[in-house]
Amino acid sequence: MSYFNVESVKYEGAGSNNPLAFKYYNKDQVVAGKPMKEHLRFAMSYWHTLAAEGADPFGVGTYERPWNKLDGIELAKEKAKAGFELMQILGIDYYCFHDVDVVAEGANLQETLNNLDEMADYLENLQKETGIKLLWTTSNMFSHPRFVHGAATSCNADVFAFCAAKVKKMLEIAKRLGAENYVFWGGREGYETLLNTNMELELDNLARFLKMAVDYAQEIGFTGQFLIEPKPKEPTKHQYDFDTATVLSFLRKYNLDGYFKMNIEANHATLAGHTFQHELHTCRINKVLGSIDANQGDMMLGWDTDQFPTNIYDSTLAMYEVLKNGGIAPGGLNFDAKVRRGSFQLDDLIYSYIAGMDNFAKGLLVADKLLQDGVFENFIDTRYRSFTEGIGKDIVEGKVGFNELAEYALKNDEIINESGRQELLETILNNYIYNA
Ligand code: XUL
Ligand code: CO
């Protein structure tokens, strides 16, 4: 059965008015030495696209999803079929899922694991038939009430063990389905109040859990990249994986750096009070940029709205960081984004993916042009030139200490600064966006 009455979405160019066509995403067009699709590595998120119903704290779901009238394994299989059909229509090569997105939990842990195995067979076949690949998979350790106090950071050791069983199974499935990455988003890994929390033990346990995952991956020969997805709050008030800097210091403390990179989500960056680019840039200069959850928040709202990304500034500066990083592979751009509750029709899924894909394709084109012309590079090089000669060079090369610097400063206390030219740079960026 076909769910979407659309054959395929094709590239028609910027002049097209066809809402079911790409205006910028031309997957085989070569940009900076490789086809757009290899730069962008778009992925569909299973949870928002196939499993979500559009409920909010004030009302039930609104999404029209014909497969939802089914149940159990039948529902699981129809959902998968609908997802693969949508990816084929859009020309999306990758997908991502949590264990519970593909099939609901069974009556007990054993039944849950068996259901997952059955669905892994099914997904394996769909992957073979379509050539679509698994960008990453993960385990949901936040929705069920058993995770009320956390997963690997729960006060209850039985919960820790339960989580180990789930991640063990999902690593086996990751290996089997050729997942290129495995993500840990610390859903309820955080706390509400220190009045009842042993933060030190919780963090030690989180590190123990991650080390066990690394060990088990090695044991079974899963070679995908491990990713941690920072988020500052929601669901808990204090999430342990607040932002990239926090995660890096955690990994370094427990000697886990070297095993994990970051999966940066735009809306998580802004919740942490950072820009999306700040988080990507922090990853890049620390060599831990692993993958991207492409979405955007609403600056009027203080929560994770997971909207489809349509902001051209964000996508341009994100792709600028990706290009400077030498690419995002084996990561990709996963649309961790959901349609608004009012956009409940099935075809809204197609329009929203087109919006996100075109926005990032245009961002890639602008970023490539900016880099070719060295717009910011040249400005920044000039701005910091005092560190390439004289006393600045001596500082960088470690040739001077406070004695030498004080001596220098005493002879040179007429300091001349230059403008940072922020507004000029912003208007240059605008012009590249208008014209690229
Ligand atoms: C939650 C979130 C998750 C992770 C995977 O905010 O982003 O969907 O991407 O667990
Ligand atoms: Co995410």
Tab-separated table of C-alpha atoms and ligand atoms in Angstrom:
chain	number	residue	atom	x	y	z
A	1	MET	CA	0.000	0.000	0.000
A	2	SER	CA	1.143	3.486	-0.730
A	3	TYR	CA	0.562	6.170	1.875
A	4	PHE	CA	1.740	9.295	0.096
A	5	ASN	CA	0.205	10.194	-3.232
A	6	VAL	CA	3.454	11.550	-4.564
A	7	GLU	CA	5.850	9.756	-6.892
A	8	SER	CA	9.026	11.616	-6.057
A	9	VAL	CA	10.197	15.095	-5.190
A	10	LYS	CA	12.613	16.410	-7.792
A	11	TYR	CA	14.909	19.389	-8.130
A	12	GLU	CA	13.374	22.145	-10.268
A	13	GLY	CA	15.596	25.095	-9.366
A	14	ALA	CA	15.089	28.358	-7.500
A	15	GLY	CA	12.543	29.681	-10.001
A	16	SER	CA	10.081	26.838	-9.441
A	17	ASN	CA	6.759	27.474	-7.707
A	18	ASN	CA	5.988	23.797	-7.351
A	19	PRO	CA	5.551	23.118	-3.618
A	20	LEU	CA	6.475	19.482	-4.238
A	21	ALA	CA	9.867	20.254	-5.788
A	22	PHE	CA	13.297	21.142	-4.421
A	23	LYS	CA	14.474	24.653	-5.217
A	24	TYR	CA	18.060	24.192	-3.991
A	25	TYR	CA	18.629	20.540	-3.110
A	26	ASN	CA	20.036	19.022	-6.264
A	27	LYS	CA	21.511	15.860	-4.814
A	28	ASP	CA	24.114	15.116	-7.479
A	29	GLN	CA	25.251	18.716	-8.013
A	30	VAL	CA	28.938	18.931	-7.149
A	31	VAL	CA	29.803	21.511	-4.516
A	32	ALA	CA	33.319	21.801	-3.061
A	33	GLY	CA	34.411	18.623	-4.789
A	34	LYS	CA	31.541	16.275	-3.987
A	35	PRO	CA	27.802	15.844	-4.593
A	36	MET	CA	25.452	17.746	-2.307
A	37	LYS	CA	24.026	14.525	-0.919
A	38	GLU	CA	27.457	13.527	0.392
A	39	HIS	CA	27.882	16.822	2.198
A	40	LEU	CA	24.411	16.769	3.679
A	41	ARG	CA	23.797	13.089	4.434
A	42	PHE	CA	20.142	13.772	5.293
A	43	ALA	CA	18.354	11.398	7.628
A	44	MET	CA	14.724	10.871	8.638
A	45	SER	CA	13.924	10.686	12.343
A	46	TYR	CA	11.636	7.729	12.959
A	47	TRP	CA	10.165	9.090	16.196
A	48	HIS	CA	8.907	12.487	15.032
A	49	THR	CA	7.978	11.326	11.540
A	50	LEU	CA	6.322	7.951	12.114
A	51	ALA	CA	5.686	7.425	15.809
A	52	ALA	CA	4.596	10.874	17.086
A	53	GLU	CA	0.919	11.761	17.200
A	54	GLY	CA	1.061	15.501	17.762
A	55	ALA	CA	-0.078	15.523	21.396
A	56	ASP	CA	0.871	18.410	23.684
A	57	PRO	CA	0.344	18.943	27.447
A	58	PHE	CA	-3.113	20.364	26.713
A	59	GLY	CA	-4.470	18.015	24.128
A	60	VAL	CA	-4.313	14.662	22.419
A	61	GLY	CA	-2.678	13.884	19.097
A	62	THR	CA	-3.885	15.481	15.895
A	63	TYR	CA	-1.658	13.903	13.233
A	64	GLU	CA	-3.446	11.955	10.508
A	65	ARG	CA	-1.331	8.813	10.257
A	66	PRO	CA	-3.366	6.001	8.637
A	67	TRP	CA	-1.064	3.297	10.010
A	68	ASN	CA	-1.944	4.259	13.593
A	69	LYS	CA	-5.216	2.365	13.414
A	70	LEU	CA	-3.151	-0.844	13.553
A	71	ASP	CA	-1.610	-2.525	16.567
A	72	GLY	CA	1.415	-4.467	17.734
A	73	ILE	CA	3.822	-5.922	15.187
A	74	GLU	CA	1.408	-5.133	12.332
A	75	LEU	CA	1.577	-1.443	13.244
A	76	ALA	CA	5.355	-1.654	13.559
A	77	LYS	CA	5.707	-3.047	10.037
A	78	GLU	CA	3.309	-0.569	8.407
A	79	LYS	CA	5.094	2.308	10.106
A	80	ALA	CA	8.389	1.073	8.709
A	81	LYS	CA	6.894	0.749	5.213
A	82	ALA	CA	5.483	4.277	5.371
A	83	GLY	CA	8.860	5.616	6.509
A	84	PHE	CA	10.778	3.929	3.714
A	85	GLU	CA	8.214	5.150	1.194
A	86	LEU	CA	8.615	8.734	2.444
A	87	MET	CA	12.424	8.519	2.305
A	88	GLN	CA	12.279	7.217	-1.253
A	89	ILE	CA	9.931	10.024	-2.323
A	90	LEU	CA	12.276	12.614	-0.846
A	91	GLY	CA	15.531	10.914	-1.861
A	92	ILE	CA	16.699	10.661	1.763
A	93	ASP	CA	19.462	8.055	2.104
A	94	TYR	CA	19.545	7.578	5.896
A	95	TYR	CA	17.261	7.114	8.888
A	96	CYS	CA	17.599	7.077	12.681
A	97	PHE	CA	15.528	5.374	15.366
A	98	HIS	CA	15.177	4.578	19.073
A	99	ASP	CA	14.314	0.987	19.959
A	100	VAL	CA	10.767	1.875	21.054
A	101	ASP	CA	10.089	3.873	17.893
A	102	VAL	CA	10.021	0.762	15.758
A	103	VAL	CA	8.032	-1.475	18.072
A	104	ALA	CA	6.339	-0.917	21.407
A	105	GLU	CA	7.693	-2.679	24.517
A	106	GLY	CA	6.423	-6.216	25.118
A	107	ALA	CA	4.947	-7.645	28.324
A	108	ASN	CA	8.435	-8.227	29.724
A	109	LEU	CA	12.043	-7.529	28.792
A	110	GLN	CA	12.497	-10.805	26.913
A	111	GLU	CA	9.438	-10.133	24.766
A	112	THR	CA	10.663	-6.587	24.085
A	113	LEU	CA	14.028	-7.891	22.911
A	114	ASN	CA	12.361	-10.538	20.730
A	115	ASN	CA	10.127	-7.907	19.099
A	116	LEU	CA	13.184	-5.819	18.374
A	117	ASP	CA	14.883	-8.754	16.690
A	118	GLU	CA	11.830	-9.355	14.538
A	119	MET	CA	11.733	-5.702	13.495
A	120	ALA	CA	15.475	-5.689	12.836
A	121	ASP	CA	14.872	-8.492	10.280
A	122	TYR	CA	12.141	-6.437	8.708
A	123	LEU	CA	14.210	-3.244	8.577
A	124	GLU	CA	17.180	-5.161	7.194
A	125	ASN	CA	15.033	-6.260	4.258
A	126	LEU	CA	13.712	-2.755	3.640
A	127	GLN	CA	17.295	-1.442	3.706
A	128	LYS	CA	18.329	-4.082	1.156
A	129	GLU	CA	15.355	-3.361	-1.126
A	130	THR	CA	15.818	0.428	-1.097
A	131	GLY	CA	19.534	1.000	-0.469
A	132	ILE	CA	18.584	3.262	2.465
A	133	LYS	CA	21.082	3.087	5.340
A	134	LEU	CA	20.973	3.500	9.084
A	135	LEU	CA	22.730	6.694	10.173
A	136	TRP	CA	22.319	5.963	13.861
A	137	THR	CA	20.268	4.150	16.364
A	138	THR	CA	19.773	4.558	20.098
A	139	SER	CA	17.851	3.297	23.063
A	140	ASN	CA	14.973	5.194	24.635
A	141	MET	CA	15.726	5.244	28.362
A	142	PHE	CA	13.426	8.089	29.325
A	143	SER	CA	9.766	7.443	28.385
A	144	HIS	CA	8.770	4.464	30.538
A	145	PRO	CA	7.988	5.133	34.245
A	146	ARG	CA	10.846	2.812	35.301
A	147	PHE	CA	13.231	5.606	34.207
A	148	VAL	CA	11.615	8.116	36.559
A	149	HIS	CA	14.887	8.656	38.456
A	150	GLY	CA	17.141	8.277	35.452
A	151	ALA	CA	18.682	5.434	33.472
A	152	ALA	CA	22.429	4.937	33.966
A	153	THR	CA	22.202	7.661	36.644
A	154	SER	CA	19.225	6.179	38.456
A	155	CYS	CA	19.472	5.658	42.227
A	156	ASN	CA	18.177	2.130	41.518
A	157	ALA	CA	20.796	-0.401	40.357
A	158	ASP	CA	18.071	-2.602	38.823
A	159	VAL	CA	17.307	0.222	36.399
A	160	PHE	CA	21.001	0.458	35.510
A	161	ALA	CA	21.001	-3.282	34.714
A	162	PHE	CA	17.784	-3.006	32.681
A	163	CYS	CA	19.355	-0.233	30.613
A	164	ALA	CA	22.432	-2.374	30.019
A	165	ALA	CA	20.193	-5.111	28.561
A	166	LYS	CA	18.514	-2.615	26.245
A	167	VAL	CA	21.723	-1.015	25.008
A	168	LYS	CA	23.345	-4.440	24.591
A	169	LYS	CA	20.511	-5.472	22.256
A	170	MET	CA	20.592	-2.175	20.372
A	171	LEU	CA	24.345	-2.430	19.826
A	172	GLU	CA	23.810	-5.894	18.362
A	173	ILE	CA	21.093	-4.474	16.095
A	174	ALA	CA	23.302	-1.506	15.203
A	175	LYS	CA	25.961	-3.916	14.075
A	176	ARG	CA	23.523	-6.025	12.115
A	177	LEU	CA	21.893	-3.072	10.330
A	178	GLY	CA	25.240	-1.407	9.614
A	179	ALA	CA	24.518	1.686	11.737
A	180	GLU	CA	27.223	4.244	11.096
A	181	ASN	CA	26.834	5.752	14.568
A	182	TYR	CA	25.302	4.992	17.953
A	183	VAL	CA	23.831	7.903	19.935
A	184	PHE	CA	23.488	8.470	23.663
A	185	TRP	CA	21.133	11.267	24.502
A	186	GLY	CA	20.912	11.382	28.294
A	187	GLY	CA	17.131	11.651	28.457
A	188	ARG	CA	16.655	11.565	32.220
A	189	GLU	CA	20.354	11.626	33.088
A	190	GLY	CA	20.225	14.655	35.356
A	191	TYR	CA	18.451	15.733	38.519
A	192	GLU	CA	15.733	17.932	39.952
A	193	THR	CA	17.120	18.662	43.441
A	194	LEU	CA	20.378	18.037	45.286
A	195	LEU	CA	18.314	17.386	48.441
A	196	ASN	CA	17.916	13.781	47.243
A	197	THR	CA	20.771	13.357	44.766
A	198	ASN	CA	24.263	11.882	44.975
A	199	MET	CA	25.597	13.687	41.946
A	200	GLU	CA	29.092	12.249	42.281
A	201	LEU	CA	27.867	8.644	42.225
A	202	GLU	CA	25.453	9.374	39.369
A	203	LEU	CA	28.236	10.812	37.218
A	204	ASP	CA	30.597	7.949	38.110
A	205	ASN	CA	27.845	5.496	37.122
A	206	LEU	CA	27.182	7.262	33.846
A	207	ALA	CA	30.880	6.920	33.020
A	208	ARG	CA	30.782	3.236	34.031
A	209	PHE	CA	27.815	2.652	31.749
A	210	LEU	CA	29.428	4.355	28.765
A	211	LYS	CA	32.638	2.384	29.293
A	212	MET	CA	30.625	-0.857	29.326
A	213	ALA	CA	29.011	0.154	26.025
A	214	VAL	CA	32.427	0.817	24.479
A	215	ASP	CA	33.686	-2.544	25.765
A	216	TYR	CA	30.663	-4.426	24.461
A	217	ALA	CA	30.916	-2.775	21.028
A	218	GLN	CA	34.512	-3.953	20.866
A	219	GLU	CA	33.501	-7.437	22.003
A	220	ILE	CA	30.931	-7.845	19.211
A	221	GLY	CA	32.866	-5.905	16.563
A	222	PHE	CA	30.515	-2.929	16.213
A	223	THR	CA	32.720	-0.269	14.636
A	224	GLY	CA	30.246	2.619	14.309
A	225	GLN	CA	31.051	5.969	15.876
A	226	PHE	CA	29.756	6.635	19.414
A	227	LEU	CA	28.041	9.988	19.931
A	228	ILE	CA	26.783	11.925	22.923
A	229	GLU	CA	24.037	14.471	22.314
A	230	PRO	CA	24.290	17.415	24.706
A	231	LYS	CA	21.165	19.104	26.063
A	232	PRO	CA	20.983	21.510	29.025
A	233	LYS	CA	17.490	20.899	30.383
A	234	GLU	CA	14.221	19.144	29.622
A	235	PRO	CA	13.230	16.663	30.832
A	236	THR	CA	15.308	17.190	33.996
A	237	LYS	CA	16.113	20.617	35.361
A	238	HIS	CA	19.864	19.941	35.356
A	239	GLN	CA	20.935	17.625	32.549
A	240	TYR	CA	24.415	16.160	33.007
A	241	ASP	CA	25.210	16.581	29.277
A	242	PHE	CA	24.534	20.337	29.413
A	243	ASP	CA	26.554	21.365	26.367
A	244	THR	CA	29.665	20.377	24.422
A	245	ALA	CA	32.058	21.941	26.922
A	246	THR	CA	30.404	20.098	29.837
A	247	VAL	CA	30.427	16.764	28.006
A	248	LEU	CA	34.062	17.214	27.015
A	249	SER	CA	35.157	17.801	30.595
A	250	PHE	CA	33.139	14.759	31.725
A	251	LEU	CA	34.715	12.562	29.040
A	252	ARG	CA	38.192	13.802	29.891
A	253	LYS	CA	37.727	13.241	33.626
A	254	TYR	CA	36.767	9.600	33.049
A	255	ASN	CA	39.283	8.946	30.247
A	256	LEU	CA	36.446	8.389	27.796
A	257	ASP	CA	37.563	11.024	25.306
A	258	GLY	CA	38.760	9.323	22.185
A	259	TYR	CA	35.690	7.033	22.248
A	260	PHE	CA	32.921	9.622	21.861
A	261	LYS	CA	32.135	12.551	19.596
A	262	MET	CA	29.105	14.873	19.752
A	263	ASN	CA	25.753	14.842	18.068
A	264	ILE	CA	24.861	18.539	18.040
A	265	GLU	CA	21.216	19.513	17.982
A	266	ALA	CA	20.375	23.124	17.079
A	267	ASN	CA	17.495	23.461	19.527
A	268	HIS	CA	19.615	22.026	22.367
A	269	ALA	CA	22.340	24.573	21.633
A	270	THR	CA	19.913	27.466	21.923
A	271	LEU	CA	18.390	26.042	25.126
A	272	ALA	CA	21.928	26.133	26.558
A	273	GLY	CA	22.148	29.823	25.670
A	274	HIS	CA	24.485	29.168	22.763
A	275	THR	CA	24.065	29.548	19.047
A	276	PHE	CA	23.990	26.402	16.920
A	277	GLN	CA	27.237	27.588	15.350
A	278	HIS	CA	28.887	27.999	18.768
A	279	GLU	CA	28.292	24.343	19.577
A	280	LEU	CA	29.452	23.153	16.153
A	281	HIS	CA	32.512	25.363	16.328
A	282	THR	CA	33.393	24.175	19.853
A	283	CYS	CA	33.187	20.608	18.571
A	284	ARG	CA	35.247	21.359	15.503
A	285	ILE	CA	38.171	22.962	17.321
A	286	ASN	CA	38.158	20.036	19.758
A	287	LYS	CA	37.905	17.471	16.941
A	288	VAL	CA	34.656	15.969	18.223
A	289	LEU	CA	32.098	17.053	15.629
A	290	GLY	CA	30.291	13.774	15.013
A	291	SER	CA	26.794	14.390	13.656
A	292	ILE	CA	23.957	16.915	13.615
A	293	ASP	CA	20.325	16.889	14.702
A	294	ALA	CA	18.979	19.512	12.323
A	295	ASN	CA	16.054	21.467	13.728
A	296	GLN	CA	15.338	24.820	15.308
A	297	GLY	CA	13.652	26.225	18.388
A	298	ASP	CA	11.342	29.182	18.696
A	299	MET	CA	13.126	32.125	20.294
A	300	MET	CA	9.864	33.173	21.970
A	301	LEU	CA	9.591	29.835	23.754
A	302	GLY	CA	11.927	28.297	26.305
A	303	TRP	CA	11.540	24.660	25.416
A	304	ASP	CA	12.560	22.105	22.825
A	305	THR	CA	10.055	22.757	20.037
A	306	ASP	CA	11.996	20.639	17.512
A	307	GLN	CA	10.825	22.601	14.485
A	308	PHE	CA	11.914	21.921	10.948
A	309	PRO	CA	14.923	24.157	10.280
A	310	THR	CA	14.084	27.055	7.965
A	311	ASN	CA	16.469	29.718	9.243
A	312	ILE	CA	18.975	30.419	6.471
A	313	TYR	CA	21.509	32.091	8.786
A	314	ASP	CA	21.693	29.015	10.984
A	315	SER	CA	21.956	26.575	8.098
A	316	THR	CA	24.620	28.691	6.365
A	317	LEU	CA	26.778	28.967	9.461
A	318	ALA	CA	26.218	25.295	10.289
A	319	MET	CA	27.351	24.216	6.827
A	320	TYR	CA	30.257	26.647	7.098
A	321	GLU	CA	31.405	24.728	10.205
A	322	VAL	CA	30.777	21.382	8.490
A	323	LEU	CA	32.857	22.378	5.463
A	324	LYS	CA	35.644	23.672	7.665
A	325	ASN	CA	35.469	20.379	9.532
A	326	GLY	CA	36.195	18.531	6.298
A	327	GLY	CA	32.666	17.087	6.267
A	328	ILE	CA	30.333	15.405	8.737
A	329	ALA	CA	30.665	11.712	7.734
A	330	PRO	CA	30.180	9.174	9.211
A	331	GLY	CA	27.643	11.484	10.832
A	332	GLY	CA	24.896	13.243	8.928
A	333	LEU	CA	22.040	15.711	9.192
A	334	ASN	CA	19.189	14.028	10.979
A	335	PHE	CA	15.956	16.007	10.960
A	336	ASP	CA	15.130	15.676	14.634
A	337	ALA	CA	12.116	17.802	13.828
A	338	LYS	CA	8.373	17.501	13.996
A	339	VAL	CA	5.554	19.183	12.159
A	340	ARG	CA	3.495	21.621	14.229
A	341	ARG	CA	0.365	20.222	15.828
A	342	GLY	CA	-1.706	22.229	13.376
A	343	SER	CA	0.142	20.721	10.395
A	344	PHE	CA	-1.573	17.410	10.891
A	345	GLN	CA	-2.075	16.169	7.334
A	346	LEU	CA	0.158	13.473	5.922
A	347	ASP	CA	1.469	15.677	3.116
A	348	ASP	CA	2.732	18.194	5.699
A	349	LEU	CA	5.531	15.701	6.272
A	350	ILE	CA	6.635	16.102	2.671
A	351	TYR	CA	6.451	19.903	2.743
A	352	SER	CA	8.397	20.107	5.980
A	353	TYR	CA	11.205	17.814	4.836
A	354	ILE	CA	11.458	19.803	1.593
A	355	ALA	CA	11.699	23.000	3.670
A	356	GLY	CA	14.510	21.609	5.826
A	357	MET	CA	16.431	19.994	2.962
A	358	ASP	CA	16.247	23.067	0.724
A	359	ASN	CA	17.293	25.307	3.590
A	360	PHE	CA	20.418	23.236	4.255
A	361	ALA	CA	21.214	22.886	0.543
A	362	LYS	CA	21.093	26.675	0.153
A	363	GLY	CA	23.151	27.008	3.349
A	364	LEU	CA	25.760	24.699	1.823
A	365	LEU	CA	25.935	26.806	-1.362
A	366	VAL	CA	26.353	30.046	0.593
A	367	ALA	CA	28.922	28.550	2.967
A	368	ASP	CA	30.941	27.179	0.071
A	369	LYS	CA	31.043	30.609	-1.586
A	370	LEU	CA	32.017	32.319	1.671
A	371	LEU	CA	34.862	29.857	2.114
A	372	GLN	CA	36.036	30.092	-1.478
A	373	ASP	CA	36.342	33.834	-1.069
A	374	GLY	CA	37.916	33.497	2.396
A	375	VAL	CA	35.526	36.208	3.614
A	376	PHE	CA	35.781	35.612	7.358
A	377	GLU	CA	39.173	33.855	7.211
A	378	ASN	CA	40.882	36.900	5.702
A	379	PHE	CA	39.245	39.243	8.173
A	380	ILE	CA	40.091	37.060	11.152
A	381	ASP	CA	43.692	36.523	10.008
A	382	THR	CA	44.172	40.259	9.782
A	383	ARG	CA	42.437	40.826	13.114
A	384	TYR	CA	44.882	38.537	14.931
A	385	ARG	CA	48.011	39.518	13.006
A	386	SER	CA	49.644	40.902	16.183
A	387	PHE	CA	50.214	37.255	17.198
A	388	THR	CA	52.176	36.439	14.049
A	389	GLU	CA	55.006	38.906	14.626
A	390	GLY	CA	56.959	40.618	17.401
A	391	ILE	CA	55.792	40.177	20.982
A	392	GLY	CA	52.634	38.284	19.936
A	393	LYS	CA	54.707	35.677	18.129
A	394	ASP	CA	56.885	35.324	21.229
A	395	ILE	CA	53.745	34.723	23.339
A	396	VAL	CA	52.467	32.050	20.973
A	397	GLU	CA	55.854	30.355	20.822
A	398	GLY	CA	56.176	30.331	24.608
A	399	LYS	CA	59.315	32.451	24.559
A	400	VAL	CA	58.186	35.039	27.125
A	401	GLY	CA	56.678	35.128	30.630
A	402	PHE	CA	55.304	37.901	32.867
A	403	ASN	CA	58.778	39.477	33.379
A	404	GLU	CA	59.442	39.970	29.666
A	405	LEU	CA	55.845	41.011	28.973
A	406	ALA	CA	55.793	43.574	31.791
A	407	GLU	CA	59.065	45.012	30.501
A	408	TYR	CA	57.575	45.240	26.997
A	409	ALA	CA	54.290	46.782	28.227
A	410	LEU	CA	56.083	49.448	30.275
A	411	LYS	CA	57.802	50.652	27.123
A	412	ASN	CA	54.621	50.437	25.074
A	413	ASP	CA	51.586	51.684	26.989
A	414	GLU	CA	49.956	53.530	24.069
A	415	ILE	CA	47.769	50.687	22.882
A	416	ILE	CA	45.961	51.071	19.546
A	417	ASN	CA	42.909	48.842	18.882
A	418	GLU	CA	40.951	48.440	15.655
A	419	SER	CA	37.218	48.027	15.027
A	420	GLY	CA	35.758	44.512	15.054
A	421	ARG	CA	33.461	45.586	12.162
A	422	GLN	CA	30.578	43.330	13.226
A	423	GLU	CA	27.902	45.201	11.250
A	424	LEU	CA	30.041	45.266	8.122
A	425	LEU	CA	30.570	41.502	8.394
A	426	GLU	CA	26.867	40.912	8.975
A	427	THR	CA	25.945	42.812	5.848
A	428	ILE	CA	28.571	40.912	3.851
A	429	LEU	CA	27.006	37.683	5.110
A	430	ASN	CA	23.581	38.973	4.036
A	431	ASN	CA	24.893	39.747	0.563
A	432	TYR	CA	26.277	36.227	0.196
A	433	ILE	CA	22.921	34.805	1.239
A	434	TYR	CA	21.090	36.991	-1.292
A	435	ASN	CA	23.469	36.239	-4.135
A	436	ALA	CA	25.062	32.781	-3.717
B	1	XUL	C1	15.560	14.876	22.593
B	1	XUL	C2	16.329	14.438	21.415
B	1	XUL	C3	16.318	12.993	21.118
B	1	XUL	C4	17.640	12.475	20.706
B	1	XUL	C5	17.716	10.981	20.596
B	1	XUL	O1	15.549	16.247	22.793
B	1	XUL	O2	16.891	15.248	20.725
B	1	XUL	O3	15.364	12.746	20.172
B	1	XUL	O4	18.025	13.011	19.479
B	1	XUL	O5	17.351	10.346	21.752
B	2	CO	CO	18.062	15.068	19.013
